[in-house]
Backbone as JSON Lines, residues from 0, in Angstrom:
{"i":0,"aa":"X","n":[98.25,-17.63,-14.75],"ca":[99.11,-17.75,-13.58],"c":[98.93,-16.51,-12.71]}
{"i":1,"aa":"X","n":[98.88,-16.53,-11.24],"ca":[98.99,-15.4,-10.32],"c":[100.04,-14.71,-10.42]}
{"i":2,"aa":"X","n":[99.9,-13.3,-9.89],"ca":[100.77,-12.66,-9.76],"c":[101.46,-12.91,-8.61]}
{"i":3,"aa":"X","n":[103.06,-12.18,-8.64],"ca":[103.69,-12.08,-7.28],"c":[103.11,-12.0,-6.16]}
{"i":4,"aa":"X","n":[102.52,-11.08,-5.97],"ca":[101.75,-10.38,-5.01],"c":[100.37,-11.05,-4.25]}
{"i":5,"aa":"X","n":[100.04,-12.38,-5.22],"ca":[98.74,-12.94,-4.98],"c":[99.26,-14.19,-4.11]}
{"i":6,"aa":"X","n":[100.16,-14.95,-4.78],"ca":[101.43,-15.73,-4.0],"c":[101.87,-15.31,-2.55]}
{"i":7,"aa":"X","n":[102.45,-14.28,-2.88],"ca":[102.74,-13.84,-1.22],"c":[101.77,-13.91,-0.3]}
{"i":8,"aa":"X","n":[100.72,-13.42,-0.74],"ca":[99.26,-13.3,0.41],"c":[98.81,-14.57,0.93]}
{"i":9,"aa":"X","n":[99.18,-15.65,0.02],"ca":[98.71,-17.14,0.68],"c":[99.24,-17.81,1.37]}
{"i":10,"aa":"X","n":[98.46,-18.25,2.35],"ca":[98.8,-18.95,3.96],"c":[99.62,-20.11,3.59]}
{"i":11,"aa":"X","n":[100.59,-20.12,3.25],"ca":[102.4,-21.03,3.38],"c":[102.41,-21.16,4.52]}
{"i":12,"aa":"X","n":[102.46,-23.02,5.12],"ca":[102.9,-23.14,6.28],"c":[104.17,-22.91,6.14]}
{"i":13,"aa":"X","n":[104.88,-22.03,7.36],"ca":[106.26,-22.0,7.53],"c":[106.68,-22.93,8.94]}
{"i":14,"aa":"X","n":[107.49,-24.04,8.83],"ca":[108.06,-24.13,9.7],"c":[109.58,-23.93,10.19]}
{"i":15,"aa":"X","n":[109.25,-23.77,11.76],"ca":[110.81,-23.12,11.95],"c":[111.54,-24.2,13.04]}
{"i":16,"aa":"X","n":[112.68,-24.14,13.02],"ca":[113.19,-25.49,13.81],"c":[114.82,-24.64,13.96]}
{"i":17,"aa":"X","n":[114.95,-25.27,15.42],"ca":[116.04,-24.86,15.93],"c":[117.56,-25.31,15.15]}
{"i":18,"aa":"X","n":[118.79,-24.65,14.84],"ca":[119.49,-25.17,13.84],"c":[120.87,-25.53,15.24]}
{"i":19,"aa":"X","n":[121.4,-26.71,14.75],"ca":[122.02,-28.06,15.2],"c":[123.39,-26.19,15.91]}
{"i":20,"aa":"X","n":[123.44,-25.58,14.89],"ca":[124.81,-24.82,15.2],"c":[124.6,-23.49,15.59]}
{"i":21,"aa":"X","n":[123.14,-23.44,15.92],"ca":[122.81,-22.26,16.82],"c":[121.77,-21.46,15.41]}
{"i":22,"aa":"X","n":[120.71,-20.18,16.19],"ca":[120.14,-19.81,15.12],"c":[119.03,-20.96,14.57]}
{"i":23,"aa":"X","n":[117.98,-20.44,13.74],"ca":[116.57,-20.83,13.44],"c":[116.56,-21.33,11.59]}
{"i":24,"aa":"X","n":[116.14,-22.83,11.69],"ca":[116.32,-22.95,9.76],"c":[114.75,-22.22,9.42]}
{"i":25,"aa":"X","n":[113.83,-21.86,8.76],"ca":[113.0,-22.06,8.1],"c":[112.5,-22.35,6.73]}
{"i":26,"aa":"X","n":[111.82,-23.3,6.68],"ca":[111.32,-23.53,5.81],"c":[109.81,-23.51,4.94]}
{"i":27,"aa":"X","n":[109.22,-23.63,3.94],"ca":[107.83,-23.46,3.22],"c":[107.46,-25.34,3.11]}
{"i":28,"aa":"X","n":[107.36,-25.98,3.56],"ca":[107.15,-27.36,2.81],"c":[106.04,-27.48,1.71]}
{"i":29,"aa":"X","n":[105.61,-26.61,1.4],"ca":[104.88,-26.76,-0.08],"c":[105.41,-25.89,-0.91]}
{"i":30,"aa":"X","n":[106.68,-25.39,-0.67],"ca":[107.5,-24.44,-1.51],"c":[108.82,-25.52,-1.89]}
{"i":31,"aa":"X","n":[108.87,-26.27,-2.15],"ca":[110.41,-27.37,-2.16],"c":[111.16,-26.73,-2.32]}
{"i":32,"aa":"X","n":[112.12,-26.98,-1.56],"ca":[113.84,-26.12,-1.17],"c":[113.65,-24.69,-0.99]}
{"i":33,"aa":"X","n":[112.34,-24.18,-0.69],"ca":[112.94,-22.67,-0.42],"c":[112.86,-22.84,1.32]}
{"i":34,"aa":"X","n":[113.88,-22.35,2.39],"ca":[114.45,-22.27,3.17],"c":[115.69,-21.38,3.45]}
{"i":35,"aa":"X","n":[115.65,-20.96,4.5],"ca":[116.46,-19.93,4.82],"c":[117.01,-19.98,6.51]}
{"i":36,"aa":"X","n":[117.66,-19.56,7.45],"ca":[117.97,-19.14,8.17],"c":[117.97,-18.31,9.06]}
{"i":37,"aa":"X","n":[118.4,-17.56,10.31],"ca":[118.69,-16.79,11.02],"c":[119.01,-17.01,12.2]}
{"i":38,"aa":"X","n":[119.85,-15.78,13.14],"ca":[120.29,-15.99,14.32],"c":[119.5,-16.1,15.11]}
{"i":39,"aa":"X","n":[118.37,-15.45,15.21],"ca":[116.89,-15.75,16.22],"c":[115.69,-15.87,15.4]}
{"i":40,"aa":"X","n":[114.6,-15.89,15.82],"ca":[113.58,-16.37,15.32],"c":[112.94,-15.04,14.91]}
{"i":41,"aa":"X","n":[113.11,-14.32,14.9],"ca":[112.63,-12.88,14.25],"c":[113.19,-12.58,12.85]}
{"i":42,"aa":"X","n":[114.52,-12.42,13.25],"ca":[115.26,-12.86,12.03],"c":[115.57,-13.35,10.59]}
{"i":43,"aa":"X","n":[115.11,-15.02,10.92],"ca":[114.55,-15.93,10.62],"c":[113.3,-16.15,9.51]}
{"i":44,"aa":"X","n":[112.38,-15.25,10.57],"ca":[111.35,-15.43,9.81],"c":[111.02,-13.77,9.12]}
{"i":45,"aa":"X","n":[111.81,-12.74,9.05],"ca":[112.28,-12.01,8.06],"c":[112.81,-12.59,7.01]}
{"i":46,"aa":"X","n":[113.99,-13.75,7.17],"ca":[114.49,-14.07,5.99],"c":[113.5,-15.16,5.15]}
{"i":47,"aa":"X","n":[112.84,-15.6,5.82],"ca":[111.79,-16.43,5.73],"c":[110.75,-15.8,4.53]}
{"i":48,"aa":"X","n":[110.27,-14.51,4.4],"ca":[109.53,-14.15,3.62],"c":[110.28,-13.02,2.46]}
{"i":49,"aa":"X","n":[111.52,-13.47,2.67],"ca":[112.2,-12.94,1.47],"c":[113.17,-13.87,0.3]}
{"i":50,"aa":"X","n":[112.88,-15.31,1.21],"ca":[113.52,-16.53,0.86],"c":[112.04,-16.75,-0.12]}
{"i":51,"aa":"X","n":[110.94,-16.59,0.71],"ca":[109.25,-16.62,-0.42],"c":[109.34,-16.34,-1.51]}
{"i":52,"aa":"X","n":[109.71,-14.88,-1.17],"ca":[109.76,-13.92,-2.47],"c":[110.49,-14.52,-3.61]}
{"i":53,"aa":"X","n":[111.46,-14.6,-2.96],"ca":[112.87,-14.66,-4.17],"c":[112.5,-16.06,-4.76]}
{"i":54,"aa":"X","n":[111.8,-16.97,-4.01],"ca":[111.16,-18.49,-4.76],"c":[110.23,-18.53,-5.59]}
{"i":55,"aa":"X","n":[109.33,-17.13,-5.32],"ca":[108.35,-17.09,-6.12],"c":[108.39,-16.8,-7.07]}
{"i":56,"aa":"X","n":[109.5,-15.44,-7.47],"ca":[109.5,-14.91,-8.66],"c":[110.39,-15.46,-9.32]}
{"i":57,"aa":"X","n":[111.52,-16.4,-9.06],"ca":[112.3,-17.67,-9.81],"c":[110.88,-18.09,-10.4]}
{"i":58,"aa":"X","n":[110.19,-19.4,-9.99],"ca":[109.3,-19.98,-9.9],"c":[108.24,-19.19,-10.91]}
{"i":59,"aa":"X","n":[107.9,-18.34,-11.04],"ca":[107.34,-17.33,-12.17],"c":[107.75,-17.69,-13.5]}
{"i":60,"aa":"X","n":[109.37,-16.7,-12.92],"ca":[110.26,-16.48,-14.33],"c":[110.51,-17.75,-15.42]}
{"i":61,"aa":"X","n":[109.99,-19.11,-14.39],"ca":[110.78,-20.42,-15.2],"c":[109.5,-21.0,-15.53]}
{"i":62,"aa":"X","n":[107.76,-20.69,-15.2],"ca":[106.95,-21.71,-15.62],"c":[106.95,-22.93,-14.4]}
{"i":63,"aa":"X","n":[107.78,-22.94,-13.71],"ca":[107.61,-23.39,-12.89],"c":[106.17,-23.6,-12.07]}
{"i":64,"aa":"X","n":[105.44,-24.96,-11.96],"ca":[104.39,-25.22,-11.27],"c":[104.39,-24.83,-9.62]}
{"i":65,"aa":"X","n":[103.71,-23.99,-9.5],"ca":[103.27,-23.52,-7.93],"c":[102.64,-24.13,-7.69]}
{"i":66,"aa":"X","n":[102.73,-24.97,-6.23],"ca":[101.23,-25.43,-5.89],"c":[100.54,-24.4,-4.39]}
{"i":67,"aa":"X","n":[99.37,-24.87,-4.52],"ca":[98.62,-23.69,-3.74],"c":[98.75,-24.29,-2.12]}
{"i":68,"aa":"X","n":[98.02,-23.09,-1.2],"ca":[98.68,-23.71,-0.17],"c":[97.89,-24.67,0.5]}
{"i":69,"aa":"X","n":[98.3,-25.8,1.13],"ca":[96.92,-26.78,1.69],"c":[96.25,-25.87,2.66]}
{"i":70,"aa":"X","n":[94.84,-26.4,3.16],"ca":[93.98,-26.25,3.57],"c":[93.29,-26.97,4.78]}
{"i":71,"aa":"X","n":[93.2,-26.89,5.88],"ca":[92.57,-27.58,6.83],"c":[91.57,-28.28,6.36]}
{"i":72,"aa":"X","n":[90.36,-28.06,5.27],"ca":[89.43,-28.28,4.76],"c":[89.85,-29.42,3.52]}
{"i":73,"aa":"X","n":[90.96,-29.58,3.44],"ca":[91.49,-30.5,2.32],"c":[91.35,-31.91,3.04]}
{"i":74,"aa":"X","n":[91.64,-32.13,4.69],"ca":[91.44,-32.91,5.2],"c":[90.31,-33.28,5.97]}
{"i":75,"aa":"X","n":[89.86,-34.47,6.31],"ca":[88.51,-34.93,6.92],"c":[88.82,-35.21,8.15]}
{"i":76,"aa":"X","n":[89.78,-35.16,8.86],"ca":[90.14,-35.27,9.88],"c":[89.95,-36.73,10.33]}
{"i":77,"aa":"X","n":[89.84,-38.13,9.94],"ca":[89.44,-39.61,9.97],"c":[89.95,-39.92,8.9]}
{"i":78,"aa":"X","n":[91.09,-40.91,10.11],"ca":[91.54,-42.23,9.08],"c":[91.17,-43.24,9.6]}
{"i":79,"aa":"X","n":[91.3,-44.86,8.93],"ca":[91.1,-45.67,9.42],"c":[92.5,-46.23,9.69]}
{"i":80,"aa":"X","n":[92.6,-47.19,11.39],"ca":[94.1,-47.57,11.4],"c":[93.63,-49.09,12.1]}
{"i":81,"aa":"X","n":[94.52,-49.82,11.56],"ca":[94.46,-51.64,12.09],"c":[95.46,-51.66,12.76]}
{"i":82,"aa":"X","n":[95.13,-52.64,13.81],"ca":[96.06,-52.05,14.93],"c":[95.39,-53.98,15.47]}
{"i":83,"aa":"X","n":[97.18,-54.38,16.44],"ca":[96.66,-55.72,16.69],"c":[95.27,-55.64,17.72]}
{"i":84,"aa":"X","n":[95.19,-56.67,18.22],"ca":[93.56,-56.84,19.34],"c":[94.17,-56.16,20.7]}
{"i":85,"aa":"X","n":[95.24,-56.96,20.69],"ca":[95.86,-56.98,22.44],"c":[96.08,-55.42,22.29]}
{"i":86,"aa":"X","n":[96.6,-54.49,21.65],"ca":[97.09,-53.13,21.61],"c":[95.41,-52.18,21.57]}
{"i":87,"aa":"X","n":[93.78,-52.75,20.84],"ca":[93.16,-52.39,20.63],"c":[92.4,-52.69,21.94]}
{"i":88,"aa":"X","n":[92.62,-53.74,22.56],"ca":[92.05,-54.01,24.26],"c":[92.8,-53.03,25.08]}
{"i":89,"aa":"X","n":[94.3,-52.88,25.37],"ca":[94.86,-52.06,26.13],"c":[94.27,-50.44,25.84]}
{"i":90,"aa":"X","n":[93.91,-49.81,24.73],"ca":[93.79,-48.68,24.44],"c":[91.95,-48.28,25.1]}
{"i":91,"aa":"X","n":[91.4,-49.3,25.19],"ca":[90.37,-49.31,25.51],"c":[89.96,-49.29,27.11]}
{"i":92,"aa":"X","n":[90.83,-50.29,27.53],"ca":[90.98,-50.35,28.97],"c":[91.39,-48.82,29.53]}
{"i":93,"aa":"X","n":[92.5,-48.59,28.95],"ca":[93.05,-47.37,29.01],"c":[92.17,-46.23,29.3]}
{"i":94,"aa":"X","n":[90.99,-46.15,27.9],"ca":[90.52,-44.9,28.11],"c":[89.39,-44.98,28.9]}
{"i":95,"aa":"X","n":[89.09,-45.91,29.45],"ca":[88.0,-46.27,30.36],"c":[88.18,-45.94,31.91]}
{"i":96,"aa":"X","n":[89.68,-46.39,31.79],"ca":[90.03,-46.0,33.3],"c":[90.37,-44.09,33.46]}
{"i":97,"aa":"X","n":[90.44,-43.5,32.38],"ca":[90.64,-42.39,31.89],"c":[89.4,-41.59,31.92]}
{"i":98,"aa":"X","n":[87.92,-42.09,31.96],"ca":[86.78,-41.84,31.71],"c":[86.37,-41.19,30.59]}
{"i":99,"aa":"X","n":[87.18,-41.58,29.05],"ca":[87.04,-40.84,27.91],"c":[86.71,-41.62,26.56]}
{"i":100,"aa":"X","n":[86.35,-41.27,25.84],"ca":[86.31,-42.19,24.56],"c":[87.62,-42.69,24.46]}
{"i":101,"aa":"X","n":[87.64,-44.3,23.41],"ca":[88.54,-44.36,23.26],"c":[89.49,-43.11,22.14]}
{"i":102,"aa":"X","n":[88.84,-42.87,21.11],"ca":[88.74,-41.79,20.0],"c":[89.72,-40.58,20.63]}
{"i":103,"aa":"X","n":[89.1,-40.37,22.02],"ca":[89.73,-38.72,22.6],"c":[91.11,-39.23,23.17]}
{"i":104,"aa":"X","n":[90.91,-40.74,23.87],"ca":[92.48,-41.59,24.46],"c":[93.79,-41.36,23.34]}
{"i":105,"aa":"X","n":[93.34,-41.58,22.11],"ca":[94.32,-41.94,20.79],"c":[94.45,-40.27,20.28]}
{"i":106,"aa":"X","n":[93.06,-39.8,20.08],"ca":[93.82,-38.17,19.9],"c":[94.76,-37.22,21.1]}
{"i":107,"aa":"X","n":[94.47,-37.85,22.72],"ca":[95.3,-37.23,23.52],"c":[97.1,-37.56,23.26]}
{"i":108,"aa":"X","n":[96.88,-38.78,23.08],"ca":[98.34,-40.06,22.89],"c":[99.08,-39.3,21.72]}
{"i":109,"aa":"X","n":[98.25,-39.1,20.55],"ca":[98.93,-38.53,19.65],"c":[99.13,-36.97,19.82]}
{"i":110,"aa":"X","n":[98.87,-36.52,20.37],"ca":[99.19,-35.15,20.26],"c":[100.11,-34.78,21.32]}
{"i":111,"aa":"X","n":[100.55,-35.68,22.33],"ca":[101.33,-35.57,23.22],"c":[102.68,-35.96,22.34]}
{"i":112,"aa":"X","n":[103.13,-37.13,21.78],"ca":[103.98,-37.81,20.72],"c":[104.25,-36.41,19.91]}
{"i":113,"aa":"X","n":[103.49,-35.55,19.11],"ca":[103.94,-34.73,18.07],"c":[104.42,-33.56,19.04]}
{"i":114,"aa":"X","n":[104.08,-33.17,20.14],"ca":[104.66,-32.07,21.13],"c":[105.63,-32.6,21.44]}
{"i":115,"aa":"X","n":[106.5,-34.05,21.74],"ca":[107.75,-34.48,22.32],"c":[108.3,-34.13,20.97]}
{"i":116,"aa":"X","n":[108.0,-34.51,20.04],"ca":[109.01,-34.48,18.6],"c":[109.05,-33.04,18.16]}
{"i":117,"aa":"X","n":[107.98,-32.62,18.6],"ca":[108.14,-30.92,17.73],"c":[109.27,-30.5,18.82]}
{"i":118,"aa":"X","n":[109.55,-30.76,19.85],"ca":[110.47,-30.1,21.17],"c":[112.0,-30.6,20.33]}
{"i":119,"aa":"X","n":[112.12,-31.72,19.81],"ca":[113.43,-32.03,19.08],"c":[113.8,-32.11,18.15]}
C-alpha cells in the first residue's frame, strides 16, 4: 500500500459547486464521501485538501481500498450512440448548414449542454 504522502500527490479530480446557502461544497468523486466546504472558493479548496488528508489516513488506518485516480488515457474518447433517423437527418442537416462534420456538430451540442449544467 502507498504512503500518505504518495496519495496526496495524485491528481484527485476535485469538484467545487456553489452551496444552495451560500459558500463552496467540495468534493473528490473517486474519494466517496470525502467533501468539505467553505465560505469562498479559496477556502474551500484549503479545506478541500485537508478533508484529502484526513480521508486518506482514515482510509490507511482501516485497510480500506483506495482507488487510484482516473486518467484521461483510461478513456478512448468514442462511444457508439443510436439515435432515431429523423433526429440523425436533423443533426446532419444541421451540421451541413454549419459547414462542419457532423462528429464536431454533436461535440459542439454537447459541450455547450455540460457548460449550461456546470453554471447550475
Amino acid at each position: 500500500m502507498k504512503m500518505l504522502e504518495e496519495y496526496m500527490k495524485m491528481p484527485y479530480r476535485m469538484e467545487i459547486l456553489p452551496d444552495e446557502e451560500g459558500g463552496y461544497v467540495v468534493s473528490f468523486p473517486e474519494l466517496k464521501g470525502c467533501l468539505t466546504s467553505g465560505e469562498n472558493i479559496e477556502m474551500a479548496v484549503a479545506n478541500a485538501e485537508e478533508a484529502k488528508r484526513e480521508w486518506l489516513m482514515a482510509a490507511i488506518e482501516d485497510n480500506y481500498p483506495i482507488p487510484e485516480p482516473s486518467r484521461d488515457e483510461d478513456y478512448s474518447g468514442q462511444f457508439k450512440l443510436r439515435i432515431p433517423k429523423s433526429l440523425h437527418r436533423q443533426l446532419v442537416e444541421q451540421s451541413r448548414r454549419e459547414g462542419i462534420s457532423m462528429n464536431q456538430y454533436c461535440l459542439y451540442l454537447l459541450s455547450q449542454n455540460i457548460a449550461i449544467v456546470s453554471r447550475n
